[in-house]
mmCIF file of C-alpha atoms and ligand atoms in Angstrom:
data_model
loop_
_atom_site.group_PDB
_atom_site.id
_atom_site.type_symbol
_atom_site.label_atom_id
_atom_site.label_comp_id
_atom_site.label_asym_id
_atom_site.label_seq_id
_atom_site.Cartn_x
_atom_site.Cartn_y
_atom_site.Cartn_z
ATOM 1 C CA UNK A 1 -29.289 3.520 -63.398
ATOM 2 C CA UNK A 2 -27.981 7.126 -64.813
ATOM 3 C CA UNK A 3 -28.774 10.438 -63.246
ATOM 4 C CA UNK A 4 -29.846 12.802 -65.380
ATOM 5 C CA UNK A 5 -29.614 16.857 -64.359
ATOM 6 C CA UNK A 6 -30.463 18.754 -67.102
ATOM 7 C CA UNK A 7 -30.334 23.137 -66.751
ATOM 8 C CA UNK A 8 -31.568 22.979 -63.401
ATOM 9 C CA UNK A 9 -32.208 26.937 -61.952
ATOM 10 C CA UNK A 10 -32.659 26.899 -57.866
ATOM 11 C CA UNK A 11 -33.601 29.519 -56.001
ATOM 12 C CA UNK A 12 -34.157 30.617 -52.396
ATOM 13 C CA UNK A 13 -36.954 32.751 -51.385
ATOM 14 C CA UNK A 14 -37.548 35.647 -54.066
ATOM 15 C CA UNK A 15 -34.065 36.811 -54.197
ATOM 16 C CA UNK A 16 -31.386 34.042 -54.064
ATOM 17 C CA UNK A 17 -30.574 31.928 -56.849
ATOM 18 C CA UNK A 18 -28.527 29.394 -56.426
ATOM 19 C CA UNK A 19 -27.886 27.229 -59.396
ATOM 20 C CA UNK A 20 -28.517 28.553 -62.843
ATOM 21 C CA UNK A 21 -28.684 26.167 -65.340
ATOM 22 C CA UNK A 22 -26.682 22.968 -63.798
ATOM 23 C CA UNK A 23 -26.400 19.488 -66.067
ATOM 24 C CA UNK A 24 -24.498 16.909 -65.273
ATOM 25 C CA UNK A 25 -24.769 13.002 -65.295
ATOM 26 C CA UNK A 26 -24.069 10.384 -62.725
ATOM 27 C CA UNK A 27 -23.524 6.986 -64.839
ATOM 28 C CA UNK A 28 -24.058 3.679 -63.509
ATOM 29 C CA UNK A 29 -21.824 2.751 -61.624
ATOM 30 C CA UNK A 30 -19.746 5.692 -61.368
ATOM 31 C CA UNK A 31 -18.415 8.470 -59.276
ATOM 32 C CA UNK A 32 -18.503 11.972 -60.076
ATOM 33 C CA UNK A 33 -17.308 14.946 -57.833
ATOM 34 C CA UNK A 34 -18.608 18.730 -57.557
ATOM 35 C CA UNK A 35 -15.972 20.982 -57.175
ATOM 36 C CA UNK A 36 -16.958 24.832 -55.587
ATOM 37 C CA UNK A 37 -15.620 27.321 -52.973
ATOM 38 C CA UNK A 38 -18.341 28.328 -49.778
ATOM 39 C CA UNK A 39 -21.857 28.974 -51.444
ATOM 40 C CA UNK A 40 -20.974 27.801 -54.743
ATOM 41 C CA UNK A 41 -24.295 25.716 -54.854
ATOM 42 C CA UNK A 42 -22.557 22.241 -54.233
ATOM 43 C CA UNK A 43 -25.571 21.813 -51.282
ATOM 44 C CA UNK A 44 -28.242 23.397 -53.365
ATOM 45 C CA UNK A 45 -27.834 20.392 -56.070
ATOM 46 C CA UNK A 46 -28.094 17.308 -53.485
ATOM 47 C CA UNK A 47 -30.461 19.314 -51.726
ATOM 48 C CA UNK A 48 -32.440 18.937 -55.336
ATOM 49 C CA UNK A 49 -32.207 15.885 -56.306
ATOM 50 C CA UNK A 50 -33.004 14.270 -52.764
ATOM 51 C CA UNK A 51 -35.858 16.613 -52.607
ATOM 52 C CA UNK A 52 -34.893 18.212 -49.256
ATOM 53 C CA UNK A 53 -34.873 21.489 -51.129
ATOM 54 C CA UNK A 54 -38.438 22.232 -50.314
ATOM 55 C CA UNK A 55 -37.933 21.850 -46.551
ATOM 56 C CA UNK A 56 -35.209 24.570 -46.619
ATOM 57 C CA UNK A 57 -37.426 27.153 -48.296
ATOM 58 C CA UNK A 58 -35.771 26.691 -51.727
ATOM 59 C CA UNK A 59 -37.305 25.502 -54.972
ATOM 60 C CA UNK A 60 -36.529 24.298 -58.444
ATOM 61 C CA UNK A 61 -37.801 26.861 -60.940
ATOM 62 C CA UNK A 62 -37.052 25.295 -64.034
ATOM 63 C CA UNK A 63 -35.033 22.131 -65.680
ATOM 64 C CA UNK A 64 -35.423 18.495 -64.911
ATOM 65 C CA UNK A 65 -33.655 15.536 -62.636
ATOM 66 C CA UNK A 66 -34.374 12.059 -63.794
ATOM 67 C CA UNK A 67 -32.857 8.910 -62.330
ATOM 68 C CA UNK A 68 -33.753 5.493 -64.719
ATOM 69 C CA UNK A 69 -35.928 7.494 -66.816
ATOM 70 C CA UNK A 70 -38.211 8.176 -64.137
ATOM 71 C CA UNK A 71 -39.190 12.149 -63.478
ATOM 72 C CA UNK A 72 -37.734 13.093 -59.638
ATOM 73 C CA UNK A 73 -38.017 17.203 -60.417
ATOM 74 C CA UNK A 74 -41.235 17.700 -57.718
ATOM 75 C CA UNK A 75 -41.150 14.256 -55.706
ATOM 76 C CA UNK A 76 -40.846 13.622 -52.100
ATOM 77 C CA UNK A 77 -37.722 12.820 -49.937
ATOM 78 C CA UNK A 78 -39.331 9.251 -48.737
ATOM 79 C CA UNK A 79 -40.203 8.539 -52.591
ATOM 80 C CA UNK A 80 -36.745 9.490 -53.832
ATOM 81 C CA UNK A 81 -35.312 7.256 -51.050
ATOM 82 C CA UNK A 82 -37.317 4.276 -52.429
ATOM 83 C CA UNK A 83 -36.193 4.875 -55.873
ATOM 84 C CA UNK A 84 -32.732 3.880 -54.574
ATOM 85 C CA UNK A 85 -31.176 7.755 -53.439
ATOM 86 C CA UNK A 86 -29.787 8.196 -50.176
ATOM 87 C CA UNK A 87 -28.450 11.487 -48.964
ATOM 88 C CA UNK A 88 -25.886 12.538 -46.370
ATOM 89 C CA UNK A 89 -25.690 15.839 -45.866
ATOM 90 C CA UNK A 90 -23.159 18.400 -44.817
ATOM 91 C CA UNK A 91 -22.933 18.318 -41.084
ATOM 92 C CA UNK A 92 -23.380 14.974 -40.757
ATOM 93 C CA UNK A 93 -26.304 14.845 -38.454
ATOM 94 C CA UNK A 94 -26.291 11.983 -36.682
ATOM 95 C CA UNK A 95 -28.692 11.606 -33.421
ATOM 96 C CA UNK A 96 -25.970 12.074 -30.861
ATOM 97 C CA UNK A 97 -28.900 10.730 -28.205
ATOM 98 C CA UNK A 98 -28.984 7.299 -29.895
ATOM 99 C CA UNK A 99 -26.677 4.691 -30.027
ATOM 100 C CA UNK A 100 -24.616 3.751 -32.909
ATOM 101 C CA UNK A 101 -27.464 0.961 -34.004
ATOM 102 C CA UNK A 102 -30.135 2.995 -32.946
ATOM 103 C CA UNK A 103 -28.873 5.765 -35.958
ATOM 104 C CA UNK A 104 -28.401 3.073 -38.369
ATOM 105 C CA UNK A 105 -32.256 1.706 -37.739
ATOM 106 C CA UNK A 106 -33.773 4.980 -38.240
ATOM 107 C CA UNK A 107 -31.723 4.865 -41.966
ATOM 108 C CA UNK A 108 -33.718 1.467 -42.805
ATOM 109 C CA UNK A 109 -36.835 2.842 -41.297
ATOM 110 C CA UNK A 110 -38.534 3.336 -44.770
ATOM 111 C CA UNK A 111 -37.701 -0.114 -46.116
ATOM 112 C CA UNK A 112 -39.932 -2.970 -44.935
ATOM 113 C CA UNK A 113 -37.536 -5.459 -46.716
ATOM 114 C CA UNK A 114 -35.969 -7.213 -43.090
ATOM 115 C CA UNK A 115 -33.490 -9.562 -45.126
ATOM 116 C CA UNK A 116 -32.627 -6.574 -47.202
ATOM 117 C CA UNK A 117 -31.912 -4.325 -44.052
ATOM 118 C CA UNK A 118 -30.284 -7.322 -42.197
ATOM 119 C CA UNK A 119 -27.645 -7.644 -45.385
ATOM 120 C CA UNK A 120 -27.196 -4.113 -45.333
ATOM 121 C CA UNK A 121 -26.195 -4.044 -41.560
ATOM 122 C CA UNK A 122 -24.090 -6.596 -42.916
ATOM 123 C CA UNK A 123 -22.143 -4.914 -45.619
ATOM 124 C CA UNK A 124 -22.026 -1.935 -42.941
ATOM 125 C CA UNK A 125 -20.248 -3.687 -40.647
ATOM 126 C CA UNK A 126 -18.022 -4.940 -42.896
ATOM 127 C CA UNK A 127 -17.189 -1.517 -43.854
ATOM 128 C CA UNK A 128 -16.971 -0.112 -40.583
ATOM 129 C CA UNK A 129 -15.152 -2.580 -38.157
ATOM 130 C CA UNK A 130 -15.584 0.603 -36.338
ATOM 131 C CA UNK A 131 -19.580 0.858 -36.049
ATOM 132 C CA UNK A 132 -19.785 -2.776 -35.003
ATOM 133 C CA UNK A 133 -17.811 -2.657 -32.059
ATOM 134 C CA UNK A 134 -19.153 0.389 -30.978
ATOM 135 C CA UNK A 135 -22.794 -0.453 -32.125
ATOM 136 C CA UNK A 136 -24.038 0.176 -28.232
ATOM 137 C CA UNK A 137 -22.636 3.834 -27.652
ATOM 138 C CA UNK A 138 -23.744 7.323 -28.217
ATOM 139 C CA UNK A 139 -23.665 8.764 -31.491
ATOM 140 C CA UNK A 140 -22.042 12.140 -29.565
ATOM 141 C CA UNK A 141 -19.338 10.020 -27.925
ATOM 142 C CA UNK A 142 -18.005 8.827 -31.721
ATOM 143 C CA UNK A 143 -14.685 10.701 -32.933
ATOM 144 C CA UNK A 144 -15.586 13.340 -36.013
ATOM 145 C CA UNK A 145 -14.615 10.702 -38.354
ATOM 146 C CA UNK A 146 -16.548 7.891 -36.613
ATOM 147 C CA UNK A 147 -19.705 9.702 -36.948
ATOM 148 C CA UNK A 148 -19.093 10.273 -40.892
ATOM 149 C CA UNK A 149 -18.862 6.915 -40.931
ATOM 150 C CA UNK A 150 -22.009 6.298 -39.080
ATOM 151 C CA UNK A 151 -23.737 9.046 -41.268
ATOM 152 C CA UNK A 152 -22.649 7.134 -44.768
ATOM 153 C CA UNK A 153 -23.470 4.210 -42.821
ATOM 154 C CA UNK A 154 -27.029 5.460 -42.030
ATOM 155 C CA UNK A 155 -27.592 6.169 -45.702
ATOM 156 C CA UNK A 156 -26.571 2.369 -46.872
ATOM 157 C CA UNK A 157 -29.337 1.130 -44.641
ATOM 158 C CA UNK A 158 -31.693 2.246 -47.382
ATOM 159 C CA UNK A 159 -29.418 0.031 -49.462
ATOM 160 C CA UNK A 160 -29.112 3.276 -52.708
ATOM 161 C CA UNK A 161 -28.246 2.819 -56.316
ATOM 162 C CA UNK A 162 -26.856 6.117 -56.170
ATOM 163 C CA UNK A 163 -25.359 7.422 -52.580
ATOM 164 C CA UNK A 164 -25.020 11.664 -52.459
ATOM 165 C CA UNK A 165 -22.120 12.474 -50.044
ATOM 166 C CA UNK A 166 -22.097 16.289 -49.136
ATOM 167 C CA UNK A 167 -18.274 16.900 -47.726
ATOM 168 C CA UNK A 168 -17.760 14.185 -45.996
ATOM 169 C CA UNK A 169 -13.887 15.383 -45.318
ATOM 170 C CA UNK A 170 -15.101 18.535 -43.824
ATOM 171 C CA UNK A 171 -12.931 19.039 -40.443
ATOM 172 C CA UNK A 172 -11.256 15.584 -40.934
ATOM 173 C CA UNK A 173 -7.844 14.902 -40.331
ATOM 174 C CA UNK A 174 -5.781 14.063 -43.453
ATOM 175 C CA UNK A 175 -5.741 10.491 -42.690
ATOM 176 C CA UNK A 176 -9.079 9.849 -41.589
ATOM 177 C CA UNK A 177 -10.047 11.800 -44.857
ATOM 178 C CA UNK A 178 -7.630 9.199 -47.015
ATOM 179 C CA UNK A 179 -9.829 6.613 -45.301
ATOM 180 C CA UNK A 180 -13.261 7.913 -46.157
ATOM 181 C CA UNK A 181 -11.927 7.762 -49.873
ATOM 182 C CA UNK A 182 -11.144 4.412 -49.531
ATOM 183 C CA UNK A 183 -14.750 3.799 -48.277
ATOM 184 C CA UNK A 184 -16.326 5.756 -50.553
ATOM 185 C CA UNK A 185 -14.048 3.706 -53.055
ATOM 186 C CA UNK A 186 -15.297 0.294 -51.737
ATOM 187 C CA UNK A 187 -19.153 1.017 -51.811
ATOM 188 C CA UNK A 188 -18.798 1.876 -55.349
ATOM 189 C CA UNK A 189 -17.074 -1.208 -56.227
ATOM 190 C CA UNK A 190 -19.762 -2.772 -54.560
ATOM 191 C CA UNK A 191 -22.241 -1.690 -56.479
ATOM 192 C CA UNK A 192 -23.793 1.743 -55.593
ATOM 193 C CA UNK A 193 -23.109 5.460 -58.119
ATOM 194 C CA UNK A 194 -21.756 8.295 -55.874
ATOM 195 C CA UNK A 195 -22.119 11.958 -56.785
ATOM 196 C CA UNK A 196 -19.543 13.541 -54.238
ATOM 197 C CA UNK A 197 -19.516 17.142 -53.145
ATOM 198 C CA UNK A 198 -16.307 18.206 -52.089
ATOM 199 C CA UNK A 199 -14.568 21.659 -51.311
ATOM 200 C CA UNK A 200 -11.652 20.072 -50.212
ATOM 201 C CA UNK A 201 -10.609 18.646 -54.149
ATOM 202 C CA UNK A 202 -7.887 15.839 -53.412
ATOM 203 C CA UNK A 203 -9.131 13.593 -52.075
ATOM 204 C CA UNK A 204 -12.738 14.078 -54.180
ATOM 205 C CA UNK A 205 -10.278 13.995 -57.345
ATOM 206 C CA UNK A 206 -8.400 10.498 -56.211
ATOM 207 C CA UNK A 207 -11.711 8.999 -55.816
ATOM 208 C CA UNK A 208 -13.900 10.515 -58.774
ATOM 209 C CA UNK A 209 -13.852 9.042 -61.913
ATOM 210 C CA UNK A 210 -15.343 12.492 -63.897
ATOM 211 C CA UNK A 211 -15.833 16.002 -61.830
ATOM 212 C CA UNK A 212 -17.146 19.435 -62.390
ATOM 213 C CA UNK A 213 -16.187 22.580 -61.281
ATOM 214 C CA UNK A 214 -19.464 24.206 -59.745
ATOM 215 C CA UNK A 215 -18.785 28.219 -59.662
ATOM 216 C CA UNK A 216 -21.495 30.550 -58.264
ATOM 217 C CA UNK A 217 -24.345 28.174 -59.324
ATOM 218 C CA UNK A 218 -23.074 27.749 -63.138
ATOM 219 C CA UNK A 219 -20.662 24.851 -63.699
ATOM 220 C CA UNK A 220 -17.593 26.216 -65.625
ATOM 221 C CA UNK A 221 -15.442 23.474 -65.772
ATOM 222 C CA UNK A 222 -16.140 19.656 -66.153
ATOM 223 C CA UNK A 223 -14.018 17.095 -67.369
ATOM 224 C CA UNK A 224 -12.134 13.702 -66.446
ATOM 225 C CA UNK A 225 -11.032 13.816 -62.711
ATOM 226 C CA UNK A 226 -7.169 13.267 -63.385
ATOM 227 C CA UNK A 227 -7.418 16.117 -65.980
ATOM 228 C CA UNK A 228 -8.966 18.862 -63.869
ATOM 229 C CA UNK A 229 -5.939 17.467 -60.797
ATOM 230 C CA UNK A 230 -3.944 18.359 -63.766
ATOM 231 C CA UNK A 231 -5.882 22.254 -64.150
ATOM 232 C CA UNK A 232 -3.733 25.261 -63.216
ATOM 233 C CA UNK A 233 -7.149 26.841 -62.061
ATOM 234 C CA UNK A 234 -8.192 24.061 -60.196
ATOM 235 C CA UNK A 235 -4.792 23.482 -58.480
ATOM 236 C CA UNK A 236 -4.880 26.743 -57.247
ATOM 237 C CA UNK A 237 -8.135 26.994 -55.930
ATOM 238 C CA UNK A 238 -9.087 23.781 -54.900
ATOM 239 C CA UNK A 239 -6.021 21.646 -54.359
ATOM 240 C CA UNK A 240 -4.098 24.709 -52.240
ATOM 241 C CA UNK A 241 -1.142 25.069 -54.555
ATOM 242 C CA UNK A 242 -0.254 26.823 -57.686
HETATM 243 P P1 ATP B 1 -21.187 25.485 -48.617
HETATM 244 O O1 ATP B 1 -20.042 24.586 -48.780
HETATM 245 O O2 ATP B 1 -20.871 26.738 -47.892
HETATM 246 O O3 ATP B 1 -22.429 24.790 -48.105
HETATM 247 P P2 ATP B 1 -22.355 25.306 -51.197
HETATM 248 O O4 ATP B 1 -21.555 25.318 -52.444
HETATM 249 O O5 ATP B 1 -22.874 24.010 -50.724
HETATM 250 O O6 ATP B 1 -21.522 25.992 -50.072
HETATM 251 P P3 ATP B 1 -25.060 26.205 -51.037
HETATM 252 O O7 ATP B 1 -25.170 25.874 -49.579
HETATM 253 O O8 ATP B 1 -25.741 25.318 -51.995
HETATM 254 O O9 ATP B 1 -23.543 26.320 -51.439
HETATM 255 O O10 ATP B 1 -25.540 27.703 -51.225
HETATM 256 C C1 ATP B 1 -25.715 28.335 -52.482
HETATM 257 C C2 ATP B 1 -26.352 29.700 -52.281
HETATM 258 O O11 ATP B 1 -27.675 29.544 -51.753
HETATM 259 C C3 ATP B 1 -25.617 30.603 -51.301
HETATM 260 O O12 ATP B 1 -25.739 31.922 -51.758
HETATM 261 C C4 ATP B 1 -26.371 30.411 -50.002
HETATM 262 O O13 ATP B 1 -26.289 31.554 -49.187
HETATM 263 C C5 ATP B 1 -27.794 30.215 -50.496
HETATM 264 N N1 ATP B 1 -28.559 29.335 -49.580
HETATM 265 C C6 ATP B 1 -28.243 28.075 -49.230
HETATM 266 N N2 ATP B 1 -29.173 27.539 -48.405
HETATM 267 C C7 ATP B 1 -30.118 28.496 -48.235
HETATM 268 C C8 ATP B 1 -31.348 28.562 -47.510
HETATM 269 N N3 ATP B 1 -31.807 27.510 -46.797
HETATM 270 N N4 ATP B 1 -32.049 29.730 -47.570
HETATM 271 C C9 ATP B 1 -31.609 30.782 -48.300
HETATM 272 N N5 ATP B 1 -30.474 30.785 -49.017
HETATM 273 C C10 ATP B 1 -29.714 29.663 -48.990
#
């Protein structure tokens, strides 16, 4: 599997645009980060590629997204999900009503396959000690962290190729953060792509095996991950010293 984004242009209602000519490829089996400061566009190109854009009034004007050679550029959310794309977006979103296994059913809801979802419980236990022992309890009642876990966790129950992770560190302590990149680590030695969206660089940059620099909806700086940690700019802006 390879995701392809090739000179993608977004735009919100008439006046907004928020990418302008994006490419950038996922390869099998790897994990690439998106750099950007607040309203860079980071959100815009999940939002794209999951094809959630349309629900939030935006909409791809021109360029194309493929995944396996297949055309995603105008599908649906549920038929991007069965391709093997799961999403979890900023905010996490849990349902704070429903327990801890309750959230993770509604992420297998679109896939019929009960040995799949049953092995994909599984693997999310295994993951998250955390999300077994607490499988009965409120998704509100989980710590910040435990409900990032339970929102990545959500995603795997559609068992992706490719996972999209918007922020997951946002508001995270620094060691609950270190521990989402050894997650995000694990599932992708397991198997499954990751295109990461990160403000917060460091830990995105540990993690990430290319990234790209995403900067008012153009990308100005892509390269391997170690090499942009070693970038004066990107230091400075992303990593919080010069
Ligand atoms: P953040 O980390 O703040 O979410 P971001 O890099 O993810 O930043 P986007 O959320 O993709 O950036 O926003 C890119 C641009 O599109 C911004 O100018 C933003 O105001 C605008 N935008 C985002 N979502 C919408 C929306 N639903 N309607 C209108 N404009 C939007």
């Amino acid at each position: 599997m390879t995701l392809t984004v090739d000179n993608l242009q977004v735009a919100y209602g008439g006046a907004v645009r928020a990418l302008r000519g994006v490419s950038l490829t996922v390869p099998d089996g790897g994990i690439v980060a998106v750099l950007g400061s607040n309203g860079a566009g980071k959100s815009t190109l999940l939002r794209a590629v999951s094809g959630t854009l349309r629900r939030l009034g935006g909409r791809i004007e021109s360029g194309t997204i493929r995944f396996d050679g297949d055309d995603l550029t105008r599908r649906d959310p549920a038929s991007i999900v069965r391709r093997g794309i799961a999403h979890v977006p900023e905010g996490r979103r849990i349902f704070g009503r429903l327990t801890v296994d309750e959230n993770l059913r509604a992420g297998g809801l679109g896939n019929r396959d009960r040995a799949a979802k049953a092995a994909a419980r599984d693997r999310i236990h295994d993951l998250f000690p955390v999300l077994a022992e607490r499988r009965a309890q409120r998704g509100a009642l989980l710590s910040g962290g435990e409900q990032q876990m339970l929102a990545i966790g959500r995603a795997l129950m559609a068992a992706p190729r490719l996972l999209l992770l918007d922020e997951p560190s946002l508001g995270l302590a620094p060691r609950i953060i270190g521990q989402i990149g050894e997650i995000v680590t694990e599932i992708n030695r397991q198997g499954t792509a990751v295109l990461l969206i990160e403000q917060n660089a460091t830990m995105a940059l540990r993690v990430a095996s290319e990234a790209h620099v995403l900067d008012v909806g153009k990308v100005s700086l892509s390269g391997a991950a170690d090499d942009l940690a070693d970038n004066d700019d990107v230091r400075r802006l992303y990593l919080g010293h010069s």
